[in-house]
Amino acid sequence: MQTPSFNLTSLKIKPLAERQHDLQVDCIRDLERGASPLMVEVLRPVAECLMRAKESGTARILMMGAHVIRSGVQRYLIDLMERGYLDCLAFNGAGIIHDYEFARIGATTESVARYIQTGEFGFWKETAELNDIVNAAYKKDPHVGLGQAVGRAIRESDFPHKDISLFAHAERLGIPATVHVCIGQDIIHQHPNFDGAATGALSYTDFLRFAACVRRLEGGVVMNFGSAVMAPEVYLKALSMARNLAHQEGGEVRRFTTLVCDLHDLPSNFRREAPRSSAGYYYRPWKTMLVRTVADGGDSHYVKGTHADTVPALWQAIQNLEHKSGKTR
């Protein structure tokens, strides 16, 4: 007997105009020198590593959860991309949703508590047009990246707020903006126009592009802002691939810097792995990015803070170092 499958044809989908948005485009901040001096100083060593990595051409990777986009720090990240301090961005699947909605309508985010009660959560027509973009890109070129396809669509659109799209700017600059999708995890997967084969193929291309960036990580920097599962797990596999090839070629990928910015309370000795009996052992950014993968020559940093605080502080730390060295933008 065949297991029944969910029938998508009768789902009710509404326009975004009927959704109550929790965030408006006015939450996106202009570049400003308002970061905490203490946090700027804490992030100074990472800023120094980013400057050295830029000069040497090694990887400058930023991995993030979608809440980074919701925190309104887009202009800081765009500025860092344009100035060469970031040469790879990596997102979970929700990253394209918030970026696309901000660019298209200047608003994003819905109340899960409100809309899940009526079965309306996630059923918004315009947001699901992301599936059409992905499906069309897959038909045209099955080896295009998911982030690249979305970034190009936004850049070539007439969306009123595409100037703050991370994906559009990454595509313009030729910087990989990779999207690592877990099927069933994002609202656009609920829609009848979702094609798992198309999304999977484009996301896999992004994984291979991300792994190629990790191959350049010796002497570089990889950062994780607010991703508890995607970032450490994707990074771990890509690093194993990079080290596999490096060992065959007589090279190595072990001397690099990692940064995790999140809200967890980690102990001062976070460079030691938590015991298996503690909940901290199962927090992947800690054991994977701060301990295990840098144990043979790398360095790690942890900063507790909101994305609205840590991203501007990192930007400000770089500004301060540039000013001190006499470099101009």
Coordinates of C-alpha atoms in Angstrom, one line a residue:
M1 CA 0.0 0.0 0.0
Q2 CA 1.4 3.4 -1.1
T3 CA 1.9 6.0 1.6
P4 CA -0.3 9.0 0.9
S5 CA 1.2 12.3 -0.1
F6 CA -0.1 15.8 0.7
N7 CA -2.3 17.3 -2.0
L8 CA -1.1 20.9 -2.7
T9 CA -3.8 21.9 -5.2
S10 CA -6.4 23.2 -2.7
L11 CA -4.1 25.3 -0.6
K12 CA -5.3 28.9 -0.2
I13 CA -2.6 31.5 -0.9
K14 CA -3.0 35.2 -0.2
P15 CA -1.2 38.4 -1.5
L16 CA 1.5 40.0 0.7
A17 CA -0.7 43.1 0.9
E18 CA -3.0 41.2 3.3
R19 CA -0.1 40.2 5.6
Q20 CA 0.8 42.2 8.7
H21 CA 4.5 42.7 8.5
D22 CA 6.6 42.9 11.7
L23 CA 9.5 44.7 10.1
Q24 CA 9.6 47.7 7.8
V25 CA 12.5 48.9 5.6
D26 CA 13.1 51.8 8.0
C27 CA 14.7 49.3 10.4
I28 CA 17.7 49.2 8.1
R29 CA 20.4 51.4 9.5
D30 CA 22.7 53.8 7.7
L31 CA 26.4 53.5 8.2
E32 CA 27.2 55.2 11.5
R33 CA 29.9 55.2 14.2
G34 CA 27.6 54.2 17.1
A35 CA 29.1 50.8 18.1
S36 CA 30.0 50.1 21.6
P37 CA 33.8 50.9 22.1
L38 CA 34.2 47.8 24.3
M39 CA 32.7 45.5 21.6
V40 CA 34.8 47.3 18.9
E41 CA 37.9 46.5 20.9
V42 CA 36.9 42.9 21.4
L43 CA 36.5 42.5 17.7
R44 CA 39.7 44.3 16.8
P45 CA 41.8 41.1 16.5
V46 CA 39.3 39.7 14.0
A47 CA 39.4 42.9 12.1
E48 CA 43.2 42.7 11.9
C49 CA 42.9 39.2 10.5
L50 CA 40.4 40.3 7.9
M51 CA 42.8 43.1 6.8
R52 CA 45.7 40.6 6.5
A53 CA 43.4 38.1 4.6
K54 CA 42.4 40.9 2.2
E55 CA 46.0 41.8 1.5
S56 CA 47.0 38.2 1.0
G57 CA 43.9 37.2 -1.0
T58 CA 42.9 34.4 1.4
A59 CA 39.2 33.7 2.2
R60 CA 37.0 36.1 4.1
I61 CA 33.8 34.2 4.7
L62 CA 30.7 35.3 6.5
M63 CA 28.1 32.7 7.4
M64 CA 24.8 33.8 8.9
G65 CA 21.3 33.0 10.0
A66 CA 18.5 35.0 8.4
H67 CA 18.0 37.1 11.6
V68 CA 21.1 39.0 10.5
I69 CA 19.1 40.4 7.6
R70 CA 16.2 41.1 9.9
S71 CA 18.5 43.1 12.2
G72 CA 18.9 45.9 9.6
V73 CA 22.7 45.7 9.1
Q74 CA 22.7 45.3 5.3
R75 CA 24.5 48.5 4.6
Y76 CA 27.4 47.5 6.8
L77 CA 27.8 44.2 5.0
I78 CA 27.4 45.7 1.6
D79 CA 30.2 48.2 2.4
L80 CA 32.4 45.4 3.6
M81 CA 31.8 43.4 0.4
E82 CA 32.5 46.5 -1.8
R83 CA 35.8 47.1 0.1
G84 CA 37.0 43.5 -0.2
Y85 CA 36.7 42.5 3.5
L86 CA 34.1 39.8 2.6
D87 CA 34.5 37.6 -0.5
C88 CA 31.9 34.9 0.3
L89 CA 28.5 35.0 2.1
A90 CA 26.6 31.9 3.2
F91 CA 23.0 31.7 4.2
N92 CA 20.3 29.3 5.2
G93 CA 17.2 29.1 3.0
A94 CA 15.4 31.8 4.9
G95 CA 18.0 34.3 3.9
I96 CA 16.7 34.7 0.4
I97 CA 13.1 35.2 1.7
H98 CA 13.9 38.2 4.0
D99 CA 16.2 39.7 1.4
Y100 CA 13.7 39.3 -1.4
E101 CA 10.8 40.7 0.6
F102 CA 12.7 43.7 1.8
A103 CA 13.8 44.4 -1.8
R104 CA 10.4 43.9 -3.3
I105 CA 8.0 45.5 -0.8
G106 CA 10.2 47.1 1.9
A107 CA 8.9 44.9 4.6
T108 CA 9.3 41.3 5.9
T109 CA 8.5 38.9 8.8
E110 CA 5.1 37.7 9.9
S111 CA 3.8 36.7 13.3
V112 CA 4.1 32.9 13.4
A113 CA 2.0 32.8 16.6
R114 CA -0.8 34.7 14.8
Y115 CA -0.8 33.0 11.4
I116 CA -0.2 29.4 12.4
Q117 CA -3.5 29.3 14.2
T118 CA -5.4 29.8 10.9
G119 CA -3.1 27.9 8.6
E120 CA -2.1 31.1 6.8
F121 CA 1.5 31.1 7.9
G122 CA 3.9 31.3 4.9
F123 CA 1.2 31.3 2.3
W124 CA 2.0 34.5 0.5
K125 CA 1.9 34.7 -3.3
E126 CA 4.7 37.2 -4.0
T127 CA 7.2 35.5 -1.7
A128 CA 6.6 32.1 -3.4
E129 CA 7.6 33.7 -6.7
L130 CA 11.1 32.9 -5.5
N131 CA 10.3 29.4 -6.6
D132 CA 9.6 30.6 -10.1
I133 CA 12.9 32.3 -10.2
V134 CA 14.7 29.1 -9.0
N135 CA 12.8 26.9 -11.4
A136 CA 13.5 29.1 -14.4
A137 CA 17.1 29.4 -13.5
Y138 CA 17.4 25.6 -13.2
K139 CA 15.8 25.0 -16.6
K140 CA 18.2 27.5 -18.2
D141 CA 21.3 26.3 -16.4
P142 CA 21.1 23.5 -13.9
H143 CA 24.6 24.4 -12.6
V144 CA 23.8 28.0 -11.6
G145 CA 24.0 28.8 -7.9
L146 CA 20.8 29.5 -6.0
G147 CA 22.1 32.7 -4.4
Q148 CA 23.4 33.9 -7.8
A149 CA 20.0 33.2 -9.5
V150 CA 18.1 35.1 -6.8
G151 CA 20.6 37.9 -6.7
R152 CA 20.5 38.4 -10.5
A153 CA 16.7 38.4 -10.5
I154 CA 16.6 41.1 -7.8
R155 CA 19.3 43.2 -9.5
E156 CA 17.5 43.1 -12.8
S157 CA 14.1 43.9 -11.3
D158 CA 12.4 47.2 -10.7
F159 CA 12.0 46.5 -7.0
P160 CA 11.9 49.7 -5.0
H161 CA 14.4 48.7 -2.4
K162 CA 16.9 46.4 -4.3
D163 CA 19.7 48.8 -3.2
I164 CA 19.7 47.0 0.2
S165 CA 19.7 43.4 -1.2
L166 CA 22.7 41.5 -0.1
F167 CA 22.2 39.0 -2.9
A168 CA 21.9 41.6 -5.6
H169 CA 25.1 43.3 -4.5
A170 CA 27.0 40.0 -4.2
E171 CA 25.9 39.1 -7.7
R172 CA 26.9 42.5 -9.0
L173 CA 30.4 42.2 -7.4
G174 CA 30.9 38.6 -8.4
I175 CA 31.0 37.4 -4.8
P176 CA 29.5 34.0 -4.0
A177 CA 26.4 34.3 -1.9
T178 CA 25.6 30.7 -1.3
V179 CA 22.3 29.3 0.0
H180 CA 22.2 26.0 1.9
V181 CA 18.6 24.7 1.9
C182 CA 17.0 22.2 4.2
I183 CA 13.9 21.1 2.3
G184 CA 10.7 21.6 4.3
Q185 CA 12.3 24.3 6.5
D186 CA 11.3 27.4 4.5
I187 CA 7.8 28.8 3.8
I188 CA 8.3 28.7 0.1
H189 CA 8.5 24.9 0.3
Q190 CA 4.8 24.8 1.2
H191 CA 3.7 26.1 -2.2
P192 CA 2.6 24.2 -5.2
N193 CA 5.2 25.8 -7.4
F194 CA 8.1 24.5 -5.3
D195 CA 10.4 22.1 -7.2
G196 CA 12.6 20.2 -4.9
A197 CA 14.9 19.0 -7.7
A198 CA 15.5 22.5 -8.9
T199 CA 16.1 23.9 -5.5
G200 CA 18.3 21.0 -4.5
A201 CA 20.4 21.2 -7.6
L202 CA 21.0 25.0 -7.3
S203 CA 21.7 24.7 -3.5
Y204 CA 24.2 21.9 -4.2
T205 CA 26.0 24.1 -6.7
D206 CA 26.2 26.7 -3.9
F207 CA 27.7 24.1 -1.5
L208 CA 30.5 23.3 -4.1
R209 CA 31.2 27.0 -4.5
F210 CA 31.3 27.4 -0.8
A211 CA 33.8 24.5 -0.5
A212 CA 35.9 26.1 -3.2
C213 CA 36.1 29.3 -1.0
V214 CA 37.1 27.2 2.0
R215 CA 40.0 25.8 0.0
R216 CA 41.5 29.3 0.3
L217 CA 41.0 29.5 4.0
E218 CA 44.7 29.0 5.0
G219 CA 45.5 32.4 6.5
G220 CA 41.9 33.5 6.1
V221 CA 38.9 34.1 8.3
V222 CA 35.5 32.4 8.6
M223 CA 32.7 34.0 10.7
N224 CA 29.4 32.7 11.9
F225 CA 26.7 35.2 13.0
G226 CA 23.7 33.5 14.5
S227 CA 23.6 30.1 12.7
A228 CA 23.4 27.2 15.2
V229 CA 23.2 24.3 12.7
M230 CA 23.6 25.3 9.0
A231 CA 26.9 27.3 9.3
P232 CA 28.9 24.8 11.5
E233 CA 27.7 21.8 9.6
V234 CA 28.2 23.1 6.1
Y235 CA 31.6 24.6 7.1
L236 CA 32.7 21.3 8.7
K237 CA 32.0 19.2 5.5
A238 CA 33.6 21.8 3.2
L239 CA 36.7 22.0 5.4
S240 CA 37.1 18.3 5.3
M241 CA 36.9 18.4 1.5
A242 CA 39.4 21.2 1.4
R243 CA 41.8 19.4 3.7
N244 CA 41.5 16.2 1.8
L245 CA 42.7 17.9 -1.4
A246 CA 45.4 19.9 0.5
H247 CA 46.9 16.8 2.0
Q248 CA 47.1 15.2 -1.4
E249 CA 48.8 18.3 -2.8
G250 CA 51.3 18.6 0.1
G251 CA 49.5 21.7 1.4
E252 CA 47.4 22.4 4.5
V253 CA 44.3 24.3 5.7
R254 CA 44.8 24.8 9.4
R255 CA 46.1 28.3 10.2
F256 CA 43.1 30.5 10.0
T257 CA 40.7 32.5 12.3
T258 CA 37.1 31.7 13.2
L259 CA 34.6 34.0 14.8
V260 CA 31.2 33.1 16.3
C261 CA 28.8 35.9 17.3
D262 CA 25.7 34.8 19.1
L263 CA 23.7 35.2 22.3
H264 CA 24.8 32.1 24.1
D265 CA 26.6 32.3 27.4
L266 CA 29.9 30.6 26.8
P267 CA 32.6 30.2 29.4
S268 CA 35.8 32.3 29.2
N269 CA 37.7 29.0 28.2
F270 CA 35.5 28.4 25.2
R271 CA 38.5 27.1 23.3
R272 CA 38.0 23.9 25.3
E273 CA 35.2 21.5 24.3
A274 CA 32.3 21.3 26.7
P275 CA 31.8 17.9 28.4
R276 CA 29.3 15.5 26.8
S277 CA 27.1 15.7 29.9
S278 CA 26.4 19.4 29.3
A279 CA 24.0 21.1 27.0
G280 CA 26.9 23.2 25.6
Y281 CA 28.4 20.1 24.0
Y282 CA 25.5 20.1 21.5
Y283 CA 25.9 23.7 20.5
R284 CA 27.7 23.1 17.2
P285 CA 29.3 26.5 16.7
W286 CA 31.2 26.0 19.9
K287 CA 32.7 22.6 19.4
T288 CA 33.0 22.8 15.6
M289 CA 34.0 26.3 14.9
L290 CA 35.7 27.4 18.2
V291 CA 37.5 24.2 19.2
R292 CA 37.8 21.2 16.9
T293 CA 38.6 22.7 13.5
V294 CA 41.1 25.2 14.8
A295 CA 42.8 22.7 17.2
D296 CA 45.9 22.2 15.0
G297 CA 47.0 25.8 14.4
G298 CA 44.0 28.1 14.1
D299 CA 42.6 30.7 16.4
S300 CA 39.0 31.3 17.5
H301 CA 36.9 34.1 18.9
Y302 CA 33.5 34.3 20.5
V303 CA 31.6 37.5 21.0
K304 CA 28.2 37.6 22.7
G305 CA 25.8 40.2 21.3
T306 CA 23.0 41.0 19.0
H307 CA 23.7 41.2 15.3
A308 CA 22.6 44.9 15.5
D309 CA 25.6 45.3 17.8
T310 CA 28.3 42.9 16.6
V311 CA 28.1 43.7 12.8
P312 CA 28.5 47.5 13.2
A313 CA 31.2 46.9 15.8
L314 CA 33.2 44.7 13.4
W315 CA 32.8 47.4 10.7
Q316 CA 33.9 50.1 13.1
A317 CA 36.9 48.0 14.2
I318 CA 38.0 47.9 10.5
Q319 CA 37.4 51.6 10.1
N320 CA 39.6 52.3 13.1
L321 CA 42.4 50.2 11.8
E322 CA 42.2 51.7 8.4
H323 CA 42.4 55.2 9.9
K324 CA 45.3 54.2 12.1
S325 CA 47.2 52.8 9.2
G326 CA 46.5 55.8 7.0
K327 CA 44.4 53.9 4.5
T328 CA 41.5 55.6 2.9
R329 CA 38.2 54.1 1.6

